[in-house]
Amino acid sequence: MAATVTSRVAGRFGPYGGRYVPETLVAALDELEHAYAEAQTDPDFHLKLDSLLRDYAGRPTPLYFAPRLTESLGGAKIYLKREDLLHTGAHKINNCLGQALLAVRMGKKRIIAETGAGQHGVATATVCALFGLDCVVYMGEEDMRRQELNVYRMRMLGAEVRGVSSGSRTLKDAINEAMRDWVTNVRTTHYLLGSVLGAHPYPTMVRDFHRVIGREARVQILEKENRLPTAIIACVGGGSNAIGAFYEFIPDKDVRLIGVEAGGRGSALGEHAARFSGGSPGVLQGTYSYVLQDDNGQIALTHSVSAGLDYASIGPEHAALHDSGRAEYTSATDTEALDATLRLARTEGIIPALESAHAVAECLRLAPSLTPRDILLVNISGRGDKDMGILARELHLSGA
Amino acid sequence: MPIRFASKPGLVAYITVGDPDLATTHNIAIAAIDAGADVLELGVPFSDPLADGPVIQRASERAVKNGTRLHDVLALAAALRLERPQTGLIIFTYYNPVLRFGLENFCAAAEQAGVDGVLVTDMIVEEAGDYLAALHRHRLAPIFLAAPTSPDDRLERICAASQGFVYAISRLGITGTRASLESDAEQLVRRLRRFTKLPIAVGFGISNPEQFAAVGEFADAAAIGSALVATIEQAGPKDAPSSIARFISGLRGGIREPAVPAR
């Protein structure tokens, strides 16, 4: 008689999520899950994390009313949540500080990470310097080329950046390589995954470390406007800044939650990273979610001008929010994102990361159709310094 | 079900289907069986083989590039089943191609093809409810990996869910050959014996007759993958089948001669 095995439900968002990994990693995922659960009930952990977020990272971040952008669009009032003002220049530091504290609790002295745009890699290298941990960051060679500045920042901070030359040489391939490292060095190494992706407990844990975005924004908008926003808009690669911005508002049914994927340069498979319009449910890199794939289940190549959105799958909680209709997902093209970057720079003096510019692009489309009674809250997840090379080329800034 | 190990130690041979091409894979498979492989693992190429080292990554990439599909792997299994009825046939895959094919459709097609068992690299027992039910409906043996990092309670569940044999990973890490086997393997096999009477195959990193014999001292079978795939890569399409036959015969120290072809 064959024994029956009960399917576990931990780490599921509707049918999505779960844990699809080589057996070697399960013990480490269990260890992490337990360490995280313990930390959550430990006041000392929260005290340490809150103090680091405040004194080191620069929280709370402002919620800024954007008057000239609002006026120029002639519709909804636009507020920007300024995650770009955080130390290292993006929301990624929220999660890195949390996971670094966990790594120290677990006695792991070596940290590995993947990075796409380099913002998570920089944040990881930063916390490793802060806590005296060894740091190896995997990065696709294509991303190393287009986000060169962040490669230097990581090296400056003492991290080893390992280029990945397989596949499309972008984020997905960097995650494969990081998982191969982890499966080999799992006893001494913590994998500091940078988005709400991968096997349980990562999607839940990383979300929790970013919930502070929405928690602050909710208090701030109530202080300023005494009402909740009409919609919250955030870009979605893996989806960590979006879930962080959305999460506290999920029970507020009147608040629209809008995720913006990378529309790239066309709707054919391989030309974009719009998982909900072009993908279907599947398993990639440890989790069950929407995946861009071909008819044979091979993962498709993706394209986006922004390295941080250039990924074939999406966090499983977003898949559940999509299916339930609680959140809406749309996309912005490379061109729209570039235009939005320029528009925000020229109206408000803020250069957003190309990733965040996808959220701004949706705001530009939506705001004119709304009334001045409406409020749009746009999460500016990172700043655009890292993209100056691409922007100089695409927007002809060389002045010649 | 013909998952059985005729000799001691038994030999489980992994090949990536479609590398370098389907016709050559067929000839390699026959050569491997006739040289003494008890069980054949037919590897489904996948775009993102995150548990594999560079050798199988390259093979997988070549096979994906030339268009090898799960359909083709099942068709190859059906052909091999007819030609070599006594050999254990395992589909070795990542989960996504199976999901895309449809779990139920896949199991039905595998049963139809005469496949004996399935090993999904990124399937663990906690997630295996629907998966096991589908395999059981179609009389396919679920084969799970056991790792040196798996605590005893997991090994017990892995053994309870497995049929055919249990695949013990010799060491931490990805697939690929190593100069020496770590002592992890023997200890893991000893721990597994407490929970199962199934044969135990040890894999990951076995590449030469000494290692093969050493594994035979404590396990029922050795699984060889990257060493075979590397041999295929080096030999080229024309010589790959004969190179594989020589390699496998060599593992047994030449004791077992390649069988005379059936016709």
XYZ file of C-alpha atoms in Angstrom:
663
model
C 0.000 0.000 0.000
C 1.300 3.385 -0.925
C 1.257 5.919 1.846
C -0.672 9.100 1.292
C 0.975 12.461 1.748
C -0.966 15.496 2.778
C -0.187 18.583 0.723
C 0.927 21.418 2.961
C -0.900 24.685 2.756
C 1.643 27.030 4.363
C 2.815 29.750 2.036
C -0.168 29.482 -0.304
C -2.040 32.439 -1.765
C -5.106 30.772 -3.190
C -3.574 28.081 -5.392
C -0.324 30.015 -5.836
C 2.973 29.942 -3.983
C 4.181 26.829 -2.200
C 7.613 25.305 -2.236
C 8.997 23.665 -5.382
C 12.685 23.196 -4.718
C 15.354 20.503 -4.686
C 15.121 18.455 -1.489
C 18.536 19.699 -0.317
C 17.095 23.181 0.315
C 14.047 22.172 2.332
C 15.851 22.016 5.673
C 17.226 25.529 5.127
C 13.788 26.863 4.171
C 12.353 25.261 7.316
C 15.142 26.796 9.392
C 14.429 30.212 7.890
C 10.694 29.834 8.431
C 11.252 28.986 12.094
C 13.791 31.762 12.625
C 11.388 34.245 11.078
C 8.444 33.038 13.172
C 10.565 33.308 16.326
C 11.807 36.761 15.407
C 8.278 37.984 14.881
C 7.398 37.277 18.492
C 10.660 38.748 19.796
C 10.299 42.425 20.797
C 14.073 42.815 20.588
C 14.035 41.909 16.883
C 11.408 44.548 16.125
C 13.234 47.130 18.229
C 16.456 46.521 16.304
C 14.756 46.521 12.913
C 12.697 49.641 13.605
C 15.743 51.499 14.839
C 17.757 50.527 11.749
C 14.891 51.502 9.448
C 14.663 54.887 11.141
C 18.275 55.843 11.874
C 20.109 53.988 9.122
C 17.698 53.710 6.212
C 15.777 56.941 6.744
C 12.213 55.896 7.485
C 9.542 57.069 7.445
C 9.803 58.204 3.849
C 7.766 61.293 2.914
C 4.440 61.198 1.168
C 4.828 64.114 -1.171
C 2.010 65.992 -2.907
C 3.130 66.612 -6.495
C 1.529 69.983 -7.373
C 2.926 70.638 -10.840
C 2.340 67.099 -12.058
C -1.194 67.252 -10.663
C -1.840 70.578 -12.348
C -0.383 69.524 -15.681
C -2.619 66.436 -15.808
C -5.740 68.307 -14.766
C -7.411 65.456 -12.890
C -6.698 63.546 -9.713
C -4.423 64.836 -6.957
C -1.157 62.980 -7.124
C 0.901 61.917 -4.140
C 4.283 60.229 -4.375
C 5.539 57.795 -1.741
C 9.232 58.577 -1.703
C 10.961 55.204 -1.284
C 13.599 56.635 -3.608
C 14.819 58.749 -0.683
C 15.845 55.720 1.354
C 19.495 54.865 1.920
C 20.825 53.012 -1.164
C 18.119 54.634 -3.284
C 15.265 52.147 -3.300
C 12.783 50.245 -1.136
C 15.006 47.139 -1.261
C 16.825 48.115 1.941
C 13.657 47.419 4.013
C 13.867 43.708 3.257
C 17.656 43.508 3.367
C 17.853 44.881 6.900
C 15.209 42.395 8.057
C 16.832 39.384 6.434
C 20.329 40.387 7.581
C 19.086 40.418 11.168
C 17.639 36.943 10.592
C 20.906 35.690 9.081
C 22.756 36.884 12.160
C 20.199 35.131 14.390
C 20.716 31.907 12.417
C 24.493 32.222 12.692
C 25.003 32.381 8.926
C 28.123 34.353 8.037
C 27.859 34.247 4.267
C 25.148 35.985 2.256
C 24.282 35.418 -1.371
C 21.797 37.376 -3.454
C 20.591 37.863 -7.001
C 20.036 41.234 -8.519
C 18.453 42.590 -11.683
C 18.687 46.386 -11.667
C 21.343 46.156 -9.003
C 19.267 47.920 -6.335
C 18.764 44.731 -4.354
C 22.417 43.842 -4.843
C 23.498 47.248 -3.537
C 21.135 47.001 -0.565
C 22.448 43.497 0.191
C 26.078 44.598 -0.108
C 25.223 47.487 2.196
C 23.734 45.394 4.991
C 26.597 42.901 4.681
C 29.070 45.731 5.211
C 26.970 46.924 8.128
C 26.893 43.498 9.805
C 30.336 42.256 8.722
C 29.039 39.398 6.554
C 30.606 37.912 3.426
C 28.602 38.863 0.353
C 28.329 37.360 -3.124
C 25.853 38.872 -5.603
C 24.843 37.105 -8.815
C 23.948 39.395 -11.693
C 23.241 38.681 -15.336
C 25.941 40.009 -17.641
C 23.373 41.997 -19.619
C 22.264 43.677 -16.394
C 25.892 44.299 -15.351
C 26.317 46.138 -18.606
C 23.202 48.290 -18.358
C 23.421 48.950 -14.606
C 27.166 49.368 -14.420
C 27.065 52.027 -11.727
C 25.455 49.599 -9.295
C 28.153 47.005 -10.022
C 30.750 49.524 -8.848
C 28.681 50.392 -5.789
C 28.493 46.735 -4.770
C 32.234 46.272 -5.207
C 32.877 49.484 -3.299
C 30.907 47.994 -0.413
C 33.029 44.861 -0.428
C 30.708 42.463 -2.255
C 31.855 40.041 -4.904
C 29.725 40.440 -8.040
C 29.563 37.245 -10.099
C 28.434 37.708 -13.689
C 25.975 35.143 -15.078
C 26.246 34.349 -18.761
C 23.466 31.763 -19.165
C 20.015 32.285 -20.742
C 19.058 35.889 -21.324
C 21.790 36.972 -18.860
C 19.248 38.829 -16.727
C 17.448 38.423 -13.392
C 16.061 34.914 -13.958
C 19.484 33.550 -14.757
C 20.986 35.291 -11.733
C 18.387 33.557 -9.519
C 19.249 30.153 -11.050
C 22.904 30.711 -10.247
C 22.182 31.936 -6.721
C 20.077 28.806 -6.099
C 22.946 26.627 -7.344
C 25.292 28.355 -4.919
C 22.788 27.973 -2.089
C 22.202 24.273 -2.681
C 25.987 23.783 -2.486
C 26.719 25.994 0.545
C 23.402 25.782 2.332
C 24.864 24.931 5.735
C 26.806 28.208 6.015
C 24.956 30.542 3.688
C 21.772 32.578 3.798
C 20.129 33.365 0.486
C 18.917 36.942 0.782
C 16.240 36.810 -1.907
C 15.214 40.252 -3.035
C 11.588 39.981 -4.038
C 8.304 38.305 -3.140
C 9.348 35.308 -5.217
C 10.760 31.865 -4.619
C 9.751 29.158 -2.197
C 7.896 29.653 1.063
C 8.652 31.532 3.351
C 10.184 34.149 1.028
C 7.036 35.644 -0.545
C 5.424 36.108 2.875
C 8.545 37.230 4.703
C 9.706 39.714 2.060
C 6.175 41.145 1.880
C 6.127 41.628 5.639
C 9.426 43.525 5.553
C 7.936 45.905 2.942
C 4.517 46.350 4.566
C 5.955 49.428 6.240
C 5.533 51.274 2.912
C 1.757 50.972 2.914
C 1.488 51.284 6.691
C 3.207 54.684 6.583
C 1.376 55.792 3.451
C -2.005 55.016 4.973
C -1.313 57.143 8.055
C 0.224 59.915 5.941
C -2.629 60.213 3.458
C -5.188 60.249 6.272
C -3.226 63.031 7.969
C -3.015 65.086 4.797
C -6.377 64.406 3.187
C -8.427 62.752 5.906
C -9.489 60.103 3.408
C -8.054 57.152 1.567
C -6.708 57.363 -1.993
C -8.736 56.415 -5.035
C -5.929 54.171 -6.210
C -2.419 53.071 -5.340
C -0.099 52.528 -8.268
C 3.156 50.568 -8.171
C 5.388 48.849 -10.681
C 5.626 45.048 -10.537
C 8.678 42.989 -11.399
C 8.719 40.284 -8.746
C 6.378 42.641 -6.958
C 7.988 43.538 -3.623
C 7.433 47.291 -3.658
C 3.904 46.801 -4.982
C 2.872 44.282 -2.359
C 4.453 46.480 0.315
C 2.449 49.474 -0.901
C -0.796 47.501 -1.411
C -0.922 45.280 1.616
C -2.322 47.592 4.299
C -5.011 48.755 1.866
C -6.306 45.318 0.865
C -9.216 45.491 3.367
C -10.139 48.985 2.047
C -12.281 47.733 -0.801
C -12.808 51.205 -2.289
C -9.089 51.725 -2.832
C -8.026 50.469 -6.243
C -4.707 48.638 -6.277
C -2.950 48.918 -9.628
C 0.202 47.007 -10.518
C 2.121 48.007 -13.626
C 4.162 45.404 -15.484
C 6.786 45.957 -18.145
C 5.169 46.161 -21.585
C 8.601 46.276 -23.205
C 8.640 46.901 -26.941
C 5.808 44.692 -28.167
C 3.184 42.093 -27.290
C 4.949 39.035 -28.770
C 6.455 36.501 -26.360
C 10.011 37.597 -25.596
C 9.357 41.311 -26.162
C 7.907 42.174 -22.725
C 7.469 41.036 -19.127
C 3.674 41.335 -18.829
C 2.946 38.061 -17.063
C -0.779 38.513 -16.635
C -1.525 39.318 -20.259
C 1.007 36.933 -21.808
C 1.594 34.226 -19.209
C -0.101 31.255 -17.599
C 0.251 29.450 -14.262
C 3.419 27.413 -13.842
C 6.345 26.705 -11.546
C 9.521 28.740 -11.786
C 12.288 28.981 -9.213
C 10.394 27.541 -6.295
C 6.928 28.994 -6.608
C 3.667 28.462 -8.490
C 2.507 31.656 -10.184
C 1.926 33.225 -13.579
C 4.873 32.513 -15.865
C 5.768 33.587 -19.383
C 6.354 30.279 -21.131
C 5.946 28.507 -24.439
C 3.606 25.607 -25.248
C 6.179 23.105 -23.994
C 6.646 24.713 -20.608
C 9.999 26.285 -21.453
C 10.383 29.661 -19.761
C 10.265 32.521 -22.254
C 12.835 35.241 -22.629
C 11.683 38.678 -21.544
C 12.500 42.245 -22.411
C 12.204 45.527 -20.583
C 14.190 48.737 -20.638
C 14.189 48.393 -16.849
C 16.277 45.517 -15.563
C 14.255 45.278 -12.357
C 11.026 44.395 -14.183
C 12.647 42.074 -16.710
C 11.526 38.734 -15.251
C 9.351 35.862 -16.499
C 7.307 35.283 -13.358
C 5.590 37.353 -10.688
C 5.134 36.993 -6.947
C 2.448 34.407 -6.101
C 0.453 36.782 -3.906
C 0.030 39.079 -6.903
C -1.293 36.079 -8.852
C -3.926 35.569 -6.175
C -4.790 39.288 -6.038
C -5.108 39.244 -9.817
C -7.419 36.231 -9.924
C -9.629 37.534 -7.114
C -9.864 40.894 -8.857
C -8.745 42.752 -5.727
C -5.807 44.218 -7.624
C -5.669 45.248 -11.278
C -2.621 44.789 -13.427
C -1.713 46.779 -16.469
C 1.503 47.456 -18.326
C 3.548 50.354 -19.626
C 5.887 50.149 -22.602
C 9.560 51.081 -22.630
C 8.682 54.313 -24.430
C 5.934 55.215 -21.953
C 8.316 54.592 -19.050
C 11.006 56.778 -20.602
C 8.486 59.554 -21.255
C 7.223 59.295 -17.688
C 10.754 59.560 -16.319
C 11.297 62.776 -18.219
C 7.892 64.130 -17.249
C 8.436 63.573 -13.516
C 11.946 65.008 -13.708
C 10.729 68.165 -15.452
C 7.574 68.784 -13.417
C 8.718 67.802 -9.920
C 12.495 67.628 -10.040
C 12.429 63.925 -9.228
C 14.204 61.387 -11.449
C 12.573 58.028 -10.755
C 14.148 54.648 -11.446
C 13.012 53.248 -14.806
C 11.132 50.570 -12.850
C 9.185 53.160 -10.841
C 8.620 55.167 -14.020
C 6.251 52.397 -15.163
C 4.003 53.321 -12.233
C 4.310 57.000 -13.130
C 3.318 56.154 -16.718
C 0.073 54.564 -15.507
C -0.537 57.643 -13.355
C -0.128 59.859 -16.450
C -2.772 57.793 -18.278
C -5.206 57.558 -15.388
C -5.099 60.967 -13.691
C -6.731 63.040 -16.485
C -9.791 60.754 -16.486
C -10.388 61.386 -12.775
C -11.639 64.407 -10.820
C -9.791 66.666 -8.363
C -11.674 64.802 -5.626
C -9.683 61.696 -6.551
C -6.283 60.889 -5.104
C -3.632 58.779 -6.795
C -0.835 57.459 -4.623
C 2.170 56.432 -6.705
C 4.981 54.447 -5.139
C 8.320 55.805 -6.337
C 10.195 52.643 -5.427
C 13.654 53.886 -6.402
C 15.636 56.727 -7.835
C 16.994 56.941 -11.348
C 20.693 57.653 -10.826
C 21.543 54.089 -11.838
C 19.736 54.596 -15.161
C 21.555 57.712 -16.318
C 23.481 55.789 -18.986
C 20.284 54.426 -20.536
C 18.479 57.760 -20.140
C 21.363 59.671 -21.730
C 21.211 57.377 -24.746
C 17.440 57.075 -25.093
C 16.602 60.712 -24.371
C 19.609 62.156 -26.220
C 21.065 63.983 -23.237
C 24.634 64.159 -24.475
C 23.997 67.683 -25.740
C 26.084 67.322 -28.879
C 7.078 -3.062 -12.822
C 10.596 -3.556 -14.117
C 12.478 -1.216 -11.782
C 14.894 -3.791 -10.480
C 18.603 -4.017 -10.159
C 19.903 -7.223 -11.750
C 23.490 -6.743 -10.719
C 25.210 -5.400 -7.632
C 25.568 -2.517 -7.621
C 22.738 -1.636 -9.943
C 23.255 1.114 -12.471
C 20.886 4.028 -13.074
C 21.921 5.944 -16.188
C 20.744 9.534 -16.805
C 20.745 11.046 -20.266
C 19.337 14.369 -21.464
C 16.897 13.524 -24.238
C 17.522 15.422 -27.465
C 21.218 16.012 -26.828
C 22.643 16.070 -29.413
C 19.445 14.969 -31.224
C 16.566 12.526 -30.744
C 17.879 9.806 -33.053
C 21.255 9.803 -31.318
C 19.603 9.739 -27.881
C 17.748 6.609 -28.964
C 20.975 4.899 -29.969
C 22.716 6.049 -26.787
C 19.862 4.666 -24.687
C 20.055 1.269 -26.372
C 23.836 1.235 -25.983
C 23.546 2.118 -22.281
C 20.984 -0.620 -21.663
C 22.974 -3.237 -23.536
C 26.143 -2.245 -21.669
C 24.448 -2.869 -18.339
C 22.212 0.004 -17.247
C 19.360 -1.426 -15.148
C 17.331 1.747 -15.101
C 17.344 4.618 -17.575
C 16.478 8.153 -16.516
C 15.212 10.046 -19.539
C 15.951 13.694 -18.806
C 13.434 16.259 -20.058
C 15.359 19.353 -21.172
C 14.320 22.541 -19.394
C 15.232 26.171 -19.940
C 16.057 26.795 -16.274
C 17.750 23.722 -14.767
C 18.582 25.274 -11.407
C 19.597 21.996 -9.746
C 22.086 21.131 -12.467
C 25.753 21.864 -12.957
C 27.330 23.204 -16.144
C 27.474 19.845 -18.007
C 23.745 19.109 -17.815
C 22.936 22.814 -18.233
C 24.735 22.785 -21.582
C 23.050 19.549 -22.670
C 19.665 20.914 -21.662
C 20.278 24.127 -23.545
C 21.248 22.235 -26.721
C 18.183 20.014 -26.474
C 15.798 22.919 -25.844
C 17.349 24.781 -28.745
C 16.760 21.897 -31.145
C 13.115 21.772 -30.096
C 12.969 18.648 -27.911
C 9.607 18.464 -26.141
C 8.103 16.319 -23.405
C 6.112 14.619 -26.196
C 9.400 13.516 -27.743
C 10.665 12.115 -24.462
C 7.490 10.067 -24.060
C 7.717 8.839 -27.656
C 11.303 7.756 -27.043
C 10.218 5.922 -23.890
C 7.536 4.082 -25.872
C 10.088 2.987 -28.475
C 12.569 1.841 -25.832
C 9.865 -0.058 -23.970
C 9.183 -2.130 -27.085
C 12.832 -2.737 -27.870
C 14.070 -3.420 -24.323
C 11.124 -4.642 -22.228
C 13.216 -5.447 -19.135
C 14.745 -2.034 -18.508
C 13.346 0.365 -15.933
C 12.316 3.651 -17.572
C 12.083 6.823 -15.519
C 11.058 10.284 -16.694
C 13.402 12.749 -14.992
C 12.163 16.325 -15.183
C 11.526 19.700 -13.639
C 7.894 20.257 -12.759
C 6.930 23.040 -15.175
C 6.982 21.016 -18.425
C 4.724 18.448 -16.711
C 2.312 21.134 -15.504
C 2.162 22.659 -18.951
C 1.488 19.234 -20.500
C -1.149 18.685 -17.798
C -0.391 16.424 -14.833
C -3.154 13.949 -15.654
C -2.388 13.966 -19.389
C 1.264 13.435 -18.672
C 0.666 10.488 -16.352
C -1.754 8.889 -18.812
C 0.723 9.312 -21.668
C 3.603 8.000 -19.571
C 1.619 4.923 -18.567
C 0.655 4.397 -22.196
C 4.302 4.633 -23.213
C 5.284 1.977 -20.690
C 7.171 4.307 -18.363
C 7.821 2.857 -14.904
C 8.471 5.884 -12.745
C 8.791 9.637 -12.518
C 11.329 11.819 -10.722
C 10.572 15.540 -10.537
C 13.631 17.440 -9.304
C 11.684 20.295 -7.746
C 8.866 18.236 -6.228
C 8.982 17.629 -2.490
C 6.685 15.356 -0.492
C 4.759 18.215 1.142
C 3.637 19.506 -2.255
C 2.974 16.097 -3.759
C -0.711 15.496 -2.970
C -2.174 15.828 -6.475
C 1.047 14.622 -8.024
C 1.086 11.347 -6.091
C -2.599 10.754 -6.707
C -2.089 11.109 -10.465
C 0.967 8.847 -10.487
C -0.864 6.198 -8.475
C -3.849 6.283 -10.850
C -1.502 5.466 -13.691
C 0.687 2.930 -11.904
C 3.778 5.097 -12.117
C 6.378 4.859 -9.361
C 7.080 8.172 -7.636
C 10.792 8.521 -7.003
C 11.873 11.215 -4.578
C 15.256 12.660 -3.767
C 16.660 12.357 -0.255
C 19.391 14.791 0.759
C 22.110 14.791 3.422
C 20.342 17.847 4.876
C 16.973 16.060 5.177
C 16.193 15.344 8.829
C 14.888 11.896 9.817
C 11.232 12.881 9.861
C 11.533 14.013 6.239
C 13.405 10.847 5.241
C 10.565 8.828 6.705
C 7.999 10.740 4.630
C 10.179 10.499 1.525
C 10.486 6.734 1.948
C 6.763 6.360 2.577
C 5.925 8.238 -0.626
C 8.526 6.525 -2.836
C 8.178 3.426 -4.968
C 10.744 1.648 -7.127
C 13.754 3.068 -5.355
C 14.855 6.036 -3.300
C 17.377 8.402 -4.832
C 19.945 9.465 -2.233
C 21.898 12.615 -3.094
C 25.527 11.924 -2.207
C 26.406 15.478 -1.255
C 25.159 19.041 -1.151
C 25.185 20.850 -4.436
C 24.207 20.623 -8.031
C 24.770 17.740 -10.432
C 28.290 17.215 -11.710
C 31.283 14.977 -11.259
C 33.605 15.189 -8.286
C 37.028 13.721 -7.675
C 35.978 12.158 -4.386
C 32.719 11.145 -2.784
C 31.924 12.734 0.526
C 31.127 10.603 3.545
C 27.638 12.158 3.545
C 26.419 9.435 1.199
C 27.042 6.387 3.331
C 25.540 7.989 6.388
C 22.447 9.040 4.447
C 21.931 5.529 3.099
C 22.244 4.110 6.616
C 19.608 6.582 7.843
C 17.303 5.741 4.921
C 17.507 1.980 5.595
C 15.692 2.538 8.876
C 12.638 3.716 6.980
C 12.457 1.576 3.862
C 13.116 -1.783 2.304
C 13.188 -0.221 -1.166
C 16.499 -0.269 -3.027
C 18.547 2.878 -2.544
C 20.428 4.466 -5.418
C 23.155 7.005 -4.710
C 23.750 9.763 -7.198
C 25.471 13.131 -7.792
C 29.167 13.130 -8.528
C 29.869 9.501 -9.451
C 32.121 9.306 -12.478
C 34.609 6.424 -12.306
C 34.883 2.672 -11.531
C 36.381 3.297 -8.071
C 33.503 5.514 -6.993
C 31.022 3.107 -8.552
C 32.481 0.199 -6.596
C 32.646 2.268 -3.414
C 28.952 3.131 -3.656
C 28.230 -0.561 -4.226
C 29.629 -1.283 -0.766
C 26.732 0.468 0.955
C 24.017 1.216 -1.603
C 21.981 -0.918 -4.006
C 22.687 1.152 -7.069
C 24.634 4.117 -8.352
C 23.076 6.833 -10.505
C 25.373 8.314 -13.118
C 24.431 11.457 -15.004
C 26.905 14.228 -15.673
C 29.732 11.789 -16.474
C 27.576 10.214 -19.196
C 26.381 13.563 -20.518
C 29.974 14.816 -20.647
C 31.005 11.663 -22.520
C 28.248 12.305 -25.073
C 29.306 15.943 -25.402
C 32.922 14.981 -26.047
C 32.238 12.063 -28.388
C 29.926 13.826 -30.833
C 26.782 12.286 -32.404
C 28.434 9.498 -34.377
C 30.612 8.047 -31.629
C 28.385 8.825 -28.630
C 26.624 5.411 -28.442
C 29.852 3.399 -28.557
C 31.538 5.786 -26.114
C 28.655 5.346 -23.674
C 28.823 1.563 -24.038
C 32.556 1.626 -23.287
C 32.094 3.997 -20.360
C 29.402 1.870 -18.733
C 31.275 -1.381 -19.290
C 34.319 0.281 -17.805
C 32.422 1.193 -14.651
C 31.971 -2.470 -13.901
C 35.674 -2.981 -14.486
C 34.992 -4.835 -17.697
C 33.327 -7.681 -15.771
C 30.163 -7.358 -17.740
C 30.547 -7.338 -21.505
C 28.108 -5.382 -23.640
C 25.211 -7.644 -24.519
C 24.877 -8.856 -28.081
C 22.333 -6.707 -29.905
C 18.910 -8.331 -30.006
C 18.730 -8.830 -33.700
